[in-house]
């Protein structure tokens, strides 16, 4: 299979480059609305240590909600399973920024990958510190995972979301009323918006996701998380990684994945590959249109789709 991987990645990138329908870039964060929708990148880091790339795989983009996977990993390291007293682990069936469920469910978000859940995770990661401490920690974590100290925050994107993130402010304040956000809302959102504004390329993101392909091991040696935790994070990505389109993504692609409104998707094939794909145009559910198509095609052609035997 690995012998063919270069050809498959090259083909998929060429197919996506030529696609007519590309979705539309997120516009509710003004800075993201400026991104050129014609771009497409793909990177596959394999369990045997190769990185195969296609298209704009070295162009940085806003990882947005993909950061929720890394933030969750850090928060589980701090408080362990107590995290699940404050955040559920069920698919939401609602949009990424929905507020309706929160009232019925007394301020406990459905899962850590919708915005409300990620805001609680950020509250845990703050742990009484200033936002810059929590932001520094997540950046250092990504440097360690990807083996790349150049990963940084795009301050213009962070400022743009800070100025326009009214829904997230509402979510955070609402959960504060239930005591499920415990720090000052401005501090929590400051950390959350900066975490979402981290910029990475497909190559960097595929490298950062390797611990989830390797059952929690760091490819350079040592352990990032236990095998059980890595498997659970993958299970959450499969069931909750694409908001109200999570079921459709699992059906079409059959691989755990987490999307972001910057147009990126990180996907993990346990024991085989850590994949990052990026194309800024989104479909109606807020997930990368071509990114999803590319993963569907890649999974089909590699045989990685949906619970295939080794
Ligand atoms: N920063 C974005 C927000 O909170 C993340 C959403 C996403 O990537 O899906 O609206």
CSV table of C-alpha atoms and ligand atoms in Angstrom, one decimal:
chain,number,residue,atom,x,y,z
A,1,UNK,CA,0.0,0.0,0.0
A,2,UNK,CA,2.7,2.6,1.0
A,3,UNK,CA,4.3,2.1,-2.5
A,4,UNK,CA,1.0,3.4,-4.0
A,5,UNK,CA,0.4,6.1,-1.4
A,6,UNK,CA,2.4,8.8,-3.3
A,7,UNK,CA,0.3,8.2,-6.5
A,8,UNK,CA,-3.0,8.2,-4.6
A,9,UNK,CA,-2.1,11.5,-2.8
A,10,UNK,CA,-1.0,13.1,-6.0
A,11,UNK,CA,-4.2,12.0,-7.8
A,12,UNK,CA,-6.5,13.2,-5.0
A,13,UNK,CA,-4.7,16.6,-4.9
A,14,UNK,CA,-5.1,16.9,-8.7
A,15,UNK,CA,-8.7,16.0,-8.5
A,16,UNK,CA,-9.4,18.5,-5.9
A,17,UNK,CA,-7.4,21.3,-7.6
A,18,UNK,CA,-9.7,20.9,-10.6
A,19,UNK,CA,-13.0,20.8,-8.7
A,20,UNK,CA,-15.6,23.4,-9.7
A,21,UNK,CA,-17.7,23.3,-6.5
A,22,UNK,CA,-15.5,24.4,-3.6
A,23,UNK,CA,-18.0,25.5,-0.9
A,24,UNK,CA,-17.8,28.9,0.7
A,25,UNK,CA,-15.2,30.3,3.2
A,26,UNK,CA,-16.4,31.1,6.7
A,27,UNK,CA,-17.4,34.7,6.9
A,28,UNK,CA,-18.5,35.1,10.5
A,29,UNK,CA,-14.9,35.6,11.5
A,30,UNK,CA,-14.0,38.5,9.1
A,31,UNK,CA,-10.3,37.5,8.9
A,32,UNK,CA,-11.2,34.0,7.6
A,33,UNK,CA,-13.4,35.5,4.9
A,34,UNK,CA,-10.2,36.9,3.2
A,35,UNK,CA,-8.7,33.4,2.6
A,36,UNK,CA,-8.4,32.3,-1.1
A,37,UNK,CA,-10.8,29.4,-1.6
A,38,UNK,CA,-8.8,27.9,-4.5
A,39,UNK,CA,-6.3,26.4,-2.2
A,40,UNK,CA,-6.1,22.7,-1.3
A,41,UNK,CA,-3.5,20.8,0.7
A,42,UNK,CA,-3.1,17.2,1.9
A,43,UNK,CA,-0.5,15.5,4.1
A,44,UNK,CA,-0.3,11.9,5.2
A,45,UNK,CA,2.1,10.8,8.0
A,46,UNK,CA,2.4,7.0,8.0
A,47,UNK,CA,3.1,4.7,10.9
A,48,UNK,CA,6.4,3.7,9.3
A,49,UNK,CA,7.6,7.3,9.5
A,50,UNK,CA,7.0,8.8,6.0
A,51,UNK,CA,5.2,12.0,5.2
A,52,UNK,CA,3.5,12.1,1.8
A,53,UNK,CA,2.1,15.4,0.6
A,54,UNK,CA,0.1,16.9,-2.2
A,55,UNK,CA,-1.1,20.4,-3.2
A,56,UNK,CA,-0.6,23.3,-0.7
A,57,UNK,CA,0.6,21.0,2.1
A,58,UNK,CA,3.1,23.6,3.5
A,59,UNK,CA,0.7,26.6,3.5
A,60,UNK,CA,-0.4,27.6,7.0
A,61,UNK,CA,-4.1,27.9,7.8
A,62,UNK,CA,-6.2,28.6,10.9
A,63,UNK,CA,-6.7,25.3,12.6
A,64,UNK,CA,-9.8,26.6,14.5
A,65,UNK,CA,-11.7,23.7,16.0
A,66,UNK,CA,-9.1,21.1,15.3
A,67,UNK,CA,-7.3,22.7,18.3
A,68,UNK,CA,-10.1,21.2,20.4
A,69,UNK,CA,-8.5,17.8,20.1
A,70,UNK,CA,-5.2,19.0,21.5
A,71,UNK,CA,-6.9,21.1,24.2
A,72,UNK,CA,-8.9,18.1,25.3
A,73,UNK,CA,-5.8,15.9,25.5
A,74,UNK,CA,-4.2,18.5,27.8
A,75,UNK,CA,-7.3,18.9,29.9
A,76,UNK,CA,-7.6,15.1,30.4
A,77,UNK,CA,-3.9,15.1,31.5
A,78,UNK,CA,-4.8,17.6,34.2
A,79,UNK,CA,-8.1,16.4,35.6
A,80,UNK,CA,-8.5,12.9,34.1
A,81,UNK,CA,-12.0,11.4,34.0
A,82,UNK,CA,-13.4,14.2,36.2
A,83,UNK,CA,-13.6,16.2,33.0
A,84,UNK,CA,-16.7,14.1,32.1
A,85,UNK,CA,-18.6,15.6,35.1
A,86,UNK,CA,-18.6,18.9,33.2
A,87,UNK,CA,-18.8,17.8,29.6
A,88,UNK,CA,-20.7,15.0,27.9
A,89,UNK,CA,-19.6,12.6,25.2
A,90,UNK,CA,-22.6,12.3,23.0
A,91,UNK,CA,-22.9,13.6,19.4
A,92,UNK,CA,-24.9,16.9,19.6
A,93,UNK,CA,-26.9,16.7,16.4
A,94,UNK,CA,-26.7,20.5,16.4
A,95,UNK,CA,-24.5,23.2,14.9
A,96,UNK,CA,-21.1,23.9,16.3
A,97,UNK,CA,-22.2,27.0,18.1
A,98,UNK,CA,-25.7,26.1,19.1
A,99,UNK,CA,-27.1,27.3,22.4
A,100,UNK,CA,-30.4,25.4,22.5
A,101,UNK,CA,-29.3,22.2,24.1
A,102,UNK,CA,-27.5,23.9,26.9
A,103,UNK,CA,-30.6,25.1,28.6
A,104,UNK,CA,-32.2,21.7,28.6
A,105,UNK,CA,-29.0,20.1,29.8
A,106,UNK,CA,-28.3,22.6,32.6
A,107,UNK,CA,-25.1,24.1,31.2
A,108,UNK,CA,-23.4,20.7,30.5
A,109,UNK,CA,-22.3,20.7,26.9
A,110,UNK,CA,-22.9,17.5,24.9
A,111,UNK,CA,-19.3,16.9,24.0
A,112,UNK,CA,-15.8,18.6,24.0
A,113,UNK,CA,-15.8,19.3,20.3
A,114,UNK,CA,-18.8,21.7,20.1
A,115,UNK,CA,-17.9,25.2,21.0
A,116,UNK,CA,-19.6,25.1,24.4
A,117,UNK,CA,-17.7,21.9,25.3
A,118,UNK,CA,-14.4,23.4,24.1
A,119,UNK,CA,-15.0,26.5,26.2
A,120,UNK,CA,-15.4,24.3,29.3
A,121,UNK,CA,-12.2,22.4,28.3
A,122,UNK,CA,-10.4,25.8,28.0
A,123,UNK,CA,-11.7,26.8,31.5
A,124,UNK,CA,-10.1,23.6,32.8
A,125,UNK,CA,-6.9,24.3,31.0
A,126,UNK,CA,-6.7,27.8,32.5
A,127,UNK,CA,-6.4,26.3,36.0
A,128,UNK,CA,-6.3,29.7,37.7
A,129,UNK,CA,-3.6,31.1,35.3
A,130,UNK,CA,-3.6,34.0,32.9
A,131,UNK,CA,-4.6,33.1,29.3
A,132,UNK,CA,-1.0,33.5,28.1
A,133,UNK,CA,0.1,30.6,30.3
A,134,UNK,CA,-2.6,28.3,28.8
A,135,UNK,CA,-1.9,29.5,25.3
A,136,UNK,CA,1.9,28.9,25.8
A,137,UNK,CA,1.2,25.4,27.1
A,138,UNK,CA,-0.9,24.4,24.0
A,139,UNK,CA,1.7,25.9,21.7
A,140,UNK,CA,4.5,24.0,23.4
A,141,UNK,CA,2.4,20.8,23.2
A,142,UNK,CA,2.0,21.2,19.5
A,143,UNK,CA,5.8,22.0,19.0
A,144,UNK,CA,6.5,18.7,20.8
A,145,UNK,CA,3.9,16.7,18.9
A,146,UNK,CA,4.9,18.0,15.5
A,147,UNK,CA,8.6,18.4,16.2
A,148,UNK,CA,8.3,21.9,14.9
A,149,UNK,CA,8.8,25.1,16.9
A,150,UNK,CA,7.6,27.4,14.2
A,151,UNK,CA,3.9,26.7,14.9
A,152,UNK,CA,2.4,30.0,16.1
A,153,UNK,CA,-0.8,32.0,16.6
A,154,UNK,CA,-2.1,34.3,13.8
A,155,UNK,CA,-2.9,37.4,16.0
A,156,UNK,CA,-5.0,39.0,13.3
A,157,UNK,CA,-7.4,36.0,13.3
A,158,UNK,CA,-7.5,36.0,17.1
A,159,UNK,CA,-8.3,39.7,17.2
A,160,UNK,CA,-10.9,39.2,14.5
A,161,UNK,CA,-12.7,36.5,16.4
A,162,UNK,CA,-12.4,38.4,19.7
A,163,UNK,CA,-14.2,41.3,18.0
A,164,UNK,CA,-17.0,39.2,16.5
A,165,UNK,CA,-17.4,36.2,18.7
A,166,UNK,CA,-20.8,37.1,20.2
A,167,UNK,CA,-22.2,33.6,20.2
A,168,UNK,CA,-19.2,32.2,22.0
A,169,UNK,CA,-19.6,35.0,24.6
A,170,UNK,CA,-23.2,34.0,25.0
A,171,UNK,CA,-22.3,30.4,25.4
A,172,UNK,CA,-19.6,31.1,28.0
A,173,UNK,CA,-21.8,33.5,30.0
A,174,UNK,CA,-24.6,31.0,29.9
A,175,UNK,CA,-22.4,28.2,31.3
A,176,UNK,CA,-20.9,30.6,33.9
A,177,UNK,CA,-24.5,31.0,35.2
A,178,UNK,CA,-24.5,27.2,35.8
A,179,UNK,CA,-21.0,27.4,37.4
A,180,UNK,CA,-19.6,25.2,34.5
A,181,UNK,CA,-17.3,28.1,33.5
A,182,UNK,CA,-15.4,29.1,36.6
A,183,UNK,CA,-12.9,31.7,35.5
A,184,UNK,CA,-13.7,35.2,34.3
A,185,UNK,CA,-15.5,34.8,30.9
A,186,UNK,CA,-13.1,37.2,29.1
A,187,UNK,CA,-10.1,35.2,30.3
A,188,UNK,CA,-11.6,31.9,29.1
A,189,UNK,CA,-12.5,33.3,25.7
A,190,UNK,CA,-9.2,35.1,25.4
A,191,UNK,CA,-7.5,31.7,25.7
A,192,UNK,CA,-10.1,29.9,23.5
A,193,UNK,CA,-9.9,32.4,20.6
A,194,UNK,CA,-6.1,32.3,20.6
A,195,UNK,CA,-6.1,28.5,20.6
A,196,UNK,CA,-8.5,28.5,17.6
A,197,UNK,CA,-6.2,31.1,15.8
A,198,UNK,CA,-3.2,28.8,15.8
A,199,UNK,CA,-1.9,28.4,12.3
A,200,UNK,CA,-0.5,25.2,11.0
A,201,UNK,CA,0.2,23.6,7.6
A,202,UNK,CA,-1.2,20.2,6.6
A,203,UNK,CA,2.3,18.7,7.1
A,204,UNK,CA,2.6,20.1,10.7
A,205,UNK,CA,-1.0,19.0,11.5
A,206,UNK,CA,-0.5,15.4,10.2
A,207,UNK,CA,2.8,15.2,12.3
A,208,UNK,CA,1.0,16.5,15.4
A,209,UNK,CA,-1.7,13.9,15.1
A,210,UNK,CA,0.7,10.9,15.1
A,211,UNK,CA,0.2,10.1,18.8
A,212,UNK,CA,-3.5,9.3,18.0
A,213,UNK,CA,-2.4,6.9,15.2
A,214,UNK,CA,0.2,5.3,17.5
A,215,UNK,CA,-2.1,4.4,20.4
A,216,UNK,CA,-0.8,7.3,22.4
A,217,UNK,CA,2.9,7.0,21.8
A,218,UNK,CA,5.2,9.8,20.6
A,219,UNK,CA,6.9,8.7,17.4
A,220,UNK,CA,10.2,10.0,18.9
A,221,UNK,CA,9.8,7.8,22.0
A,222,UNK,CA,7.8,8.0,25.2
A,223,UNK,CA,4.1,8.3,25.7
A,224,UNK,CA,1.8,11.3,25.1
A,225,UNK,CA,-1.3,9.5,26.5
A,226,UNK,CA,-2.3,6.0,27.5
A,227,UNK,CA,-3.6,3.7,24.8
A,228,UNK,CA,-7.0,3.8,26.3
A,229,UNK,CA,-7.1,7.6,26.2
A,230,UNK,CA,-5.9,7.7,22.6
A,231,UNK,CA,-8.6,5.3,21.6
A,232,UNK,CA,-11.2,7.3,23.4
A,233,UNK,CA,-10.2,10.5,21.8
A,234,UNK,CA,-10.4,8.8,18.4
A,235,UNK,CA,-13.9,7.5,19.4
A,236,UNK,CA,-15.0,11.0,20.1
A,237,UNK,CA,-13.6,12.3,16.8
A,238,UNK,CA,-15.6,9.6,15.0
A,239,UNK,CA,-18.8,10.4,16.8
A,240,UNK,CA,-18.6,14.1,17.4
A,241,UNK,CA,-15.8,15.5,15.1
A,242,UNK,CA,-18.0,17.1,12.5
A,243,UNK,CA,-20.8,18.7,14.5
A,244,UNK,CA,-24.3,17.8,13.1
A,245,UNK,CA,-22.6,16.1,10.1
A,246,UNK,CA,-20.6,13.7,12.2
A,247,UNK,CA,-22.8,10.7,11.2
A,248,UNK,CA,-22.5,11.6,7.5
A,249,UNK,CA,-18.7,11.9,7.8
A,250,UNK,CA,-18.5,8.5,9.5
A,251,UNK,CA,-20.7,7.0,6.9
A,252,UNK,CA,-18.8,8.5,3.9
A,253,UNK,CA,-15.2,8.5,5.2
A,254,UNK,CA,-15.3,6.0,8.1
A,255,UNK,CA,-12.3,7.4,9.9
A,256,UNK,CA,-12.1,9.5,13.1
A,257,UNK,CA,-11.7,13.1,12.1
A,258,UNK,CA,-12.0,16.7,13.5
A,259,UNK,CA,-12.8,19.6,11.3
A,260,UNK,CA,-12.4,23.4,11.8
A,261,UNK,CA,-14.0,26.4,10.1
A,262,UNK,CA,-10.6,27.3,8.7
A,263,UNK,CA,-11.3,24.4,6.3
A,264,UNK,CA,-8.9,21.9,7.8
A,265,UNK,CA,-9.6,18.3,8.9
A,266,UNK,CA,-7.3,16.1,10.9
A,267,UNK,CA,-8.1,12.4,10.5
A,268,UNK,CA,-6.6,9.3,12.1
A,269,UNK,CA,-6.4,5.8,10.8
A,270,UNK,CA,-5.2,3.9,14.0
A,271,UNK,CA,-2.0,2.0,13.4
A,272,UNK,CA,-1.6,3.4,9.8
A,273,UNK,CA,-1.8,7.1,9.2
A,274,UNK,CA,-2.3,10.6,10.6
A,275,UNK,CA,-3.8,12.8,7.9
A,276,UNK,CA,-4.4,16.5,7.5
A,277,UNK,CA,-6.4,18.0,4.6
A,278,UNK,CA,-7.2,21.6,4.0
A,279,UNK,CA,-9.4,23.5,1.6
A,280,UNK,CA,-11.0,26.7,2.9
A,281,UNK,CA,-14.5,26.4,1.3
A,282,UNK,CA,-17.1,24.9,3.7
A,283,UNK,CA,-20.2,22.9,3.1
A,284,UNK,CA,-23.6,23.7,4.7
A,285,UNK,CA,-22.6,22.0,7.9
A,286,UNK,CA,-19.4,24.1,8.3
A,287,UNK,CA,-17.0,21.4,7.3
A,288,UNK,CA,-14.5,21.6,4.4
A,289,UNK,CA,-16.3,20.6,1.2
A,290,UNK,CA,-13.2,19.4,-0.7
A,291,UNK,CA,-11.5,18.2,2.4
A,292,UNK,CA,-14.3,15.8,3.1
A,293,UNK,CA,-14.4,14.7,-0.5
A,294,UNK,CA,-10.6,14.2,-0.5
A,295,UNK,CA,-10.7,12.1,2.6
A,296,UNK,CA,-13.6,10.0,1.2
A,297,UNK,CA,-11.5,9.3,-1.9
A,298,UNK,CA,-8.3,8.7,0.0
A,299,UNK,CA,-10.0,6.3,2.4
A,300,UNK,CA,-11.7,4.4,-0.5
A,301,UNK,CA,-8.5,4.1,-2.5
A,302,UNK,CA,-6.2,3.1,0.4
A,303,UNK,CA,-8.8,0.7,1.8
A,304,UNK,CA,-8.6,2.7,5.1
A,305,UNK,CA,-12.3,3.4,5.1
A,306,UNK,CA,-14.5,2.2,7.8
A,307,UNK,CA,-13.3,-0.7,10.0
A,308,UNK,CA,-11.5,-2.6,7.3
A,309,UNK,CA,-9.5,-5.6,8.5
A,310,UNK,CA,-5.7,-5.1,8.6
B,1,LIG,N1,-13.2,29.6,16.6
B,1,LIG,C1,-14.4,29.0,16.0
B,1,LIG,C2,-15.6,29.4,16.8
B,1,LIG,O1,-15.6,29.3,17.9
B,1,LIG,C3,-14.2,27.5,15.9
B,1,LIG,C4,-15.4,26.9,15.2
B,1,LIG,C5,-14.9,25.8,14.3
B,1,LIG,O2,-13.8,25.7,13.8
B,1,LIG,O3,-15.8,25.0,13.9
B,1,LIG,O4,-16.6,29.8,16.2
